[in-house]
Structure formats: C-alpha cells, structure tokens
Coordinates of C-alpha atoms in Angstrom, one line a residue:
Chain A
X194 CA -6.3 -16.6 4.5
X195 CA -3.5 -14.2 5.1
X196 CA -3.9 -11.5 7.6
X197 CA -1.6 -8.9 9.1
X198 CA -2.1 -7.1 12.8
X199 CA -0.4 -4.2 13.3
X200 CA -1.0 -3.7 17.5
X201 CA -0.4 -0.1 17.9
X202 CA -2.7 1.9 16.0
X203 CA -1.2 5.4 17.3
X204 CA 2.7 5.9 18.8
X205 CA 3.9 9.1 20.5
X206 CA 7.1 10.0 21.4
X207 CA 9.7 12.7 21.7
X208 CA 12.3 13.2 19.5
X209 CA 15.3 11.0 19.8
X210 CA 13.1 8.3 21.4
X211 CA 13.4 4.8 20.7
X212 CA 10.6 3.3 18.3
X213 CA 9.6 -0.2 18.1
X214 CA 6.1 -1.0 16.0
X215 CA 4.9 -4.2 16.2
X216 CA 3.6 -6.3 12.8
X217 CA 2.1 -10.0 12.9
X218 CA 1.3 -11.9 10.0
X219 CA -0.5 -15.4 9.7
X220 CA 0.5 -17.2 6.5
X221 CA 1.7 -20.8 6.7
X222 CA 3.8 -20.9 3.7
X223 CA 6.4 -18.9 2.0
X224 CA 5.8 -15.0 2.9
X225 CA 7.7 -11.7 1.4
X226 CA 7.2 -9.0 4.1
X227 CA 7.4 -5.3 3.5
X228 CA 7.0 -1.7 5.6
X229 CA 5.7 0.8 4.0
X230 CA 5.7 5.3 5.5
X231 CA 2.8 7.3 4.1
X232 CA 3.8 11.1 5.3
X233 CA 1.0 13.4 5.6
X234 CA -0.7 13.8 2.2
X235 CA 1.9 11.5 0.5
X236 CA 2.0 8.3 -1.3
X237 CA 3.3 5.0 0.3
X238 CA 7.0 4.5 -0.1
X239 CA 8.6 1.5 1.0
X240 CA 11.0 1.9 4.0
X241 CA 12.1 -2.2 3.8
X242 CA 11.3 -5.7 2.7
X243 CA 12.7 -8.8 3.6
X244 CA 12.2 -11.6 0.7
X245 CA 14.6 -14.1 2.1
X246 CA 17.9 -14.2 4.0
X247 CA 19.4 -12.1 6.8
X248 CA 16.1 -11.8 9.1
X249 CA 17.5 -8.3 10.4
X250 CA 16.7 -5.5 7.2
X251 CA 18.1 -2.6 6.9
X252 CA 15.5 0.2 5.3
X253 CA 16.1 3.8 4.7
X254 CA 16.3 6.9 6.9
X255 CA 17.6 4.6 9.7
X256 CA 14.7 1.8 10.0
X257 CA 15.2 -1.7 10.2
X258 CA 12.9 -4.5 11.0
X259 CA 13.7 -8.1 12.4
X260 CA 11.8 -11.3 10.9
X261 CA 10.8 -13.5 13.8
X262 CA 9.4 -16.7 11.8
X263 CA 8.7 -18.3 15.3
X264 CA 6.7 -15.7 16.3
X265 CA 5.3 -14.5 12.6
X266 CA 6.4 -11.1 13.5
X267 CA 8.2 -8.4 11.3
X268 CA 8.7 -5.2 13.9
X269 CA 9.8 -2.6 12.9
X270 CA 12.5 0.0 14.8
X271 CA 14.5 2.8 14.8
X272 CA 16.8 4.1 17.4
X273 CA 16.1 7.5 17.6
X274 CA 13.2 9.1 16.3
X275 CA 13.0 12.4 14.2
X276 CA 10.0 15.1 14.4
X277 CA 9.9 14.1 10.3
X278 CA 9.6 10.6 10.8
X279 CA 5.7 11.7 11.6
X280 CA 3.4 9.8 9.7
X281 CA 1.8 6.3 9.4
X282 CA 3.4 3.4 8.9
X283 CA 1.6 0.1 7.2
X284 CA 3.1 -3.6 7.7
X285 CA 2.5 -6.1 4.6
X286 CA 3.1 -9.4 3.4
X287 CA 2.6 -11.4 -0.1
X288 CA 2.2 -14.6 -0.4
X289 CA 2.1 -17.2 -3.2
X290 CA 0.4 -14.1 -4.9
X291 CA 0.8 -10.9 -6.0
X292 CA -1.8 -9.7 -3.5
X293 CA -0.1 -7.2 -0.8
X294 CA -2.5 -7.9 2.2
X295 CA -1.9 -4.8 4.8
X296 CA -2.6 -4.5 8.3
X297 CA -4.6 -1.1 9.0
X298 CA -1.6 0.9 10.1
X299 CA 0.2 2.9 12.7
X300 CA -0.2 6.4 13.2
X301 CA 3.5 7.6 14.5
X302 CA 3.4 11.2 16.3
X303 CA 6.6 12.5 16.9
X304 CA 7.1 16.1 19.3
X305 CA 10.2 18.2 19.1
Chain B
X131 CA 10.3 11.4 -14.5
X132 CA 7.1 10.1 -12.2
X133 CA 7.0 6.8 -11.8
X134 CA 4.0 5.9 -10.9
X135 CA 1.4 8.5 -12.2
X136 CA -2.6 9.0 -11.1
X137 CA -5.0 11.7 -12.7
X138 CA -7.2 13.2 -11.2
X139 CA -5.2 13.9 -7.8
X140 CA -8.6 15.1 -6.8
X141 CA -12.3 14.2 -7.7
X142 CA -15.6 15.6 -6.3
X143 CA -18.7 14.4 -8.1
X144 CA -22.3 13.8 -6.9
X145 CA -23.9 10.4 -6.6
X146 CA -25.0 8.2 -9.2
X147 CA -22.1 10.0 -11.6
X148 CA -19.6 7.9 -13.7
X149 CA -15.9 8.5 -12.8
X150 CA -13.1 7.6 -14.5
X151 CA -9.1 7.5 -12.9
X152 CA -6.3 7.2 -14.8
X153 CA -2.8 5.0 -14.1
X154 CA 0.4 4.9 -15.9
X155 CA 3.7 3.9 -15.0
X156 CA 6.9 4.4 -16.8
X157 CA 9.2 1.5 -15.0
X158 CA 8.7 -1.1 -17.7
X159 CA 6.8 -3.4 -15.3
X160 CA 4.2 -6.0 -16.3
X161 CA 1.5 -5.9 -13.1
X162 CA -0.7 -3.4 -12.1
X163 CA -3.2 -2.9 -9.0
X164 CA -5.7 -0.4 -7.7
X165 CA -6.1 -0.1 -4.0
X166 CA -8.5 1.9 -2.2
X167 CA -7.6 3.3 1.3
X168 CA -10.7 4.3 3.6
X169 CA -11.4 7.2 5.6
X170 CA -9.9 4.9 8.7
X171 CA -6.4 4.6 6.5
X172 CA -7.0 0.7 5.7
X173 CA -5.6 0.0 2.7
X174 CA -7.3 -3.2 0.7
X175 CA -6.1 -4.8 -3.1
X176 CA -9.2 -4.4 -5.6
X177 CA -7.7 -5.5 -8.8
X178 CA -4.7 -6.2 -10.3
X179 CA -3.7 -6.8 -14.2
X180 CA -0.6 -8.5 -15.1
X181 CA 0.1 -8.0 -19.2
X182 CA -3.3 -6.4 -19.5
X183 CA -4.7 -10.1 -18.0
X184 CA -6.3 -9.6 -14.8
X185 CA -5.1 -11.8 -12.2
X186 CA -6.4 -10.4 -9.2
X187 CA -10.5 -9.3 -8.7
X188 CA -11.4 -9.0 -5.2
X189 CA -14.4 -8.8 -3.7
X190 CA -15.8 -5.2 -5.7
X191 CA -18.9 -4.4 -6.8
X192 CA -19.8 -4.3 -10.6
X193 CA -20.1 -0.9 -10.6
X194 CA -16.4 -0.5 -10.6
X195 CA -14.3 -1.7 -14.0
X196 CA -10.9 -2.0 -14.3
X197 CA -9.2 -1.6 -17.8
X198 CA -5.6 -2.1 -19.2
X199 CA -5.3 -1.1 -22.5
X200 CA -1.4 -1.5 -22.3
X201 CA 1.3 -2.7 -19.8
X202 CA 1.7 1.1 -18.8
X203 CA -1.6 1.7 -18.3
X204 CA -4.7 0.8 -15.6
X205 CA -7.9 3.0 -15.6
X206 CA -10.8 2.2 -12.8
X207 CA -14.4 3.0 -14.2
X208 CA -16.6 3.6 -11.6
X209 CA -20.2 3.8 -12.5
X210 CA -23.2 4.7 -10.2
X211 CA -21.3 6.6 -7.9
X212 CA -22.4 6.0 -4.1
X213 CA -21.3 7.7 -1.2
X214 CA -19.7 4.8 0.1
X215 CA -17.2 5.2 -2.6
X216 CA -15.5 8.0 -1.5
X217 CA -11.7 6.8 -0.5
X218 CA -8.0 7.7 -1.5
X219 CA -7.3 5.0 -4.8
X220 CA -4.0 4.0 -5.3
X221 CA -2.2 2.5 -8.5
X222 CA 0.6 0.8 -8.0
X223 CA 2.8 -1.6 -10.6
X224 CA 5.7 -4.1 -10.0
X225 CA 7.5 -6.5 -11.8
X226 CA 6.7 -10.4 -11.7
X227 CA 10.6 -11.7 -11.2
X228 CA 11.9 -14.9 -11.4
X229 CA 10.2 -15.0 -7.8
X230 CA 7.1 -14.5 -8.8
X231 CA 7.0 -11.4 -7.1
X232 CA 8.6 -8.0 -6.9
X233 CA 8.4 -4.3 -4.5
X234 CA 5.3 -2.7 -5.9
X235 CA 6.0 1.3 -6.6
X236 CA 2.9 2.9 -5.5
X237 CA 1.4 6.3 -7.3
X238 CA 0.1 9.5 -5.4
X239 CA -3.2 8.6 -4.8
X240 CA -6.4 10.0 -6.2
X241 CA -9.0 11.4 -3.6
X242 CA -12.3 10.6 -4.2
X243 CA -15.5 12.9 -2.8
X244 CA -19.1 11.8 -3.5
X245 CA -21.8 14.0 -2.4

C-alpha cells in the first residue's frame, strides 16, 4: 500500500532562513508527487507537483522540491523563508489511482 | 468565480443529528472527492465520484453517504451524528487526463462540531 512520511512534524525558523522539509513515499510503481500549503484557516493549495521529467520542480512563491527516485524522497525547499510562509505544509503522492494518499504534515513557524 | 465551492463553511449540531454538506465546482472536471482532516491536521480520501460513478469508497462507516447528482456536484450525508465525527471536510475535483490523473483543486473546507 502506498504511504507517505513526512519527518518533521513542526519547523522553526527566522526569517530569511533556509527551509528544507523532508517527504518519503513507498510506492513501487509509477507515482505523481505533489506539495500542498494550508495557511491558517485556509484551504490546501498546491505549491508543486512533479508528474514526470525534470526531478527538480519549480512551485510558487519560491518553492521547489527535488525527486530522489533512489531514495523515494520528494523534499521540499526554499532559500529564504518569509514570516508569511507560516503554515503547514502536506507531501502527497498518487498512484495508479486517483487516491491522493498524504503524509500527516509539517507545521512551518516562521519569526520576524 | 470560486472554484471549488463548500456550504456550510461551518456546522455545529448535536449527536445522533443528520447533516448534510454541499460541493460544487465550476472547472468543468469529471472527479470528485471528500476528505476529512482531523483535529491532529491528517488529511485521509473518503470517497471519490468520477461522472457521478463512484470510484473510490474507503474505509467509512455507513452512516456517511456520498451523492453526485451531476458532474458539478458531491453532497456527503452524514447520518447518526457521533462525536467522532467532528473534522474539517474537504471537496476537491480534478480532471481524469490522458494520464489518468490530474492536480486536484481543493474547496475551503467545512468545519464540523458535534456536541
């Protein structure tokens, strides 16, 4: 069965720190892999997804995320962290089916 | 021009109550899903409808009924309310693609409160 670990359950850092949030997946075929931001009270949007090709996305507001098949890992980063980049981030990854399987999520603190 | 669209944004109803939330999506896509995210943030698939089929039923109990009367549209009927029940649902749709799978757009969530 597919299952996604997201390592870091809660990040803190200052502003204009370096962010690195780490994703695993375990899926032996074929797998579409996606970050999604929930900001306080908000819905998920999707910051990236990576379907096939170049393993290094490029998301909005300055996120990008490197596919690792060797490793099944999807990390996601951003060079320089902004006080509105607060809120919790959730790793997924489809499969063969329709069924986003997500790992439970990284609460991301970020202090002027 | 929502995309994604959820009503009630809020509900608060005592146990044993029938609930109904409401989904509909103006993007022209085929698939729709109700999620339920729990008081710890995990976010888990419960259903999902692809041209009013269902496709997807995972492990829910009875007491909670999806229907799709249209391609725009995916209620949840919950019946028997329990405690246990209270979460944040999410609607989301996508499109199926020539890859058999597409971005899902996800709506803004509709707290649920049982007393």
């Amino acid at each position: 069965a597919q299952s996604v670990s997201q390592h870091n359950h809660h990040v803190i850092l200052s502003e204009a720190a370096s962010l690195e949030l780490g994703c695993n997946y375990s899926y032996g075929g074929t797998v579409n892999l996606f970050w999604y931001v929930q900001y306080p009270g908000q819905h998920l949007q999707l910051l990236l997804k990576y379907f096939s090709g170049d393993p290094l996305v490029k998301g909005i507001k300055g996120f990008e995320a490197e596919f690792i098949k060797s490793k099944f890992s999807f990390n996601l980063r951003k060079p320089s962290v902004q006080w509105s980049d607060t809120a919790e981030y959730f790793c997924a990854v489809t499969g063969n089916t329709d069924k986003l399987i997500f790992g439970t999520g990284t609460r991301l603190q970020v202090f002027p | 021009d929502t995309a994604v669209s959820q009503t009630p944004k809020y509900l608060v109803t005592q146990m044993g109550n029938d609930k109904s939330i409401k989904c509909e999506q103006n993007l022209g896509h085929d698939t729709m899903y109700w999620y339920k995210q729990d008081s710890k943030k995990f976010l888990k698939i419960m259903f999902s409808y692809n041209n009013k089929e269902l496709i997807i039923n995972e492990t829910v109990p009875n007491r909670f009924s999806p229907k799709s009367p249209d391609k725009a549209h995916l209620n949840l009927h919950i019946n028997s309310l329990e405690l246990g029940d209270s979460a944040v649902y999410f609607c989301a749709s996508s499109h199926r693609g020539g890859t058999g799978y597409n971005e899902q757009f996800f709506g803004p969530g509709t707290r649920l409160t049982v007393l």
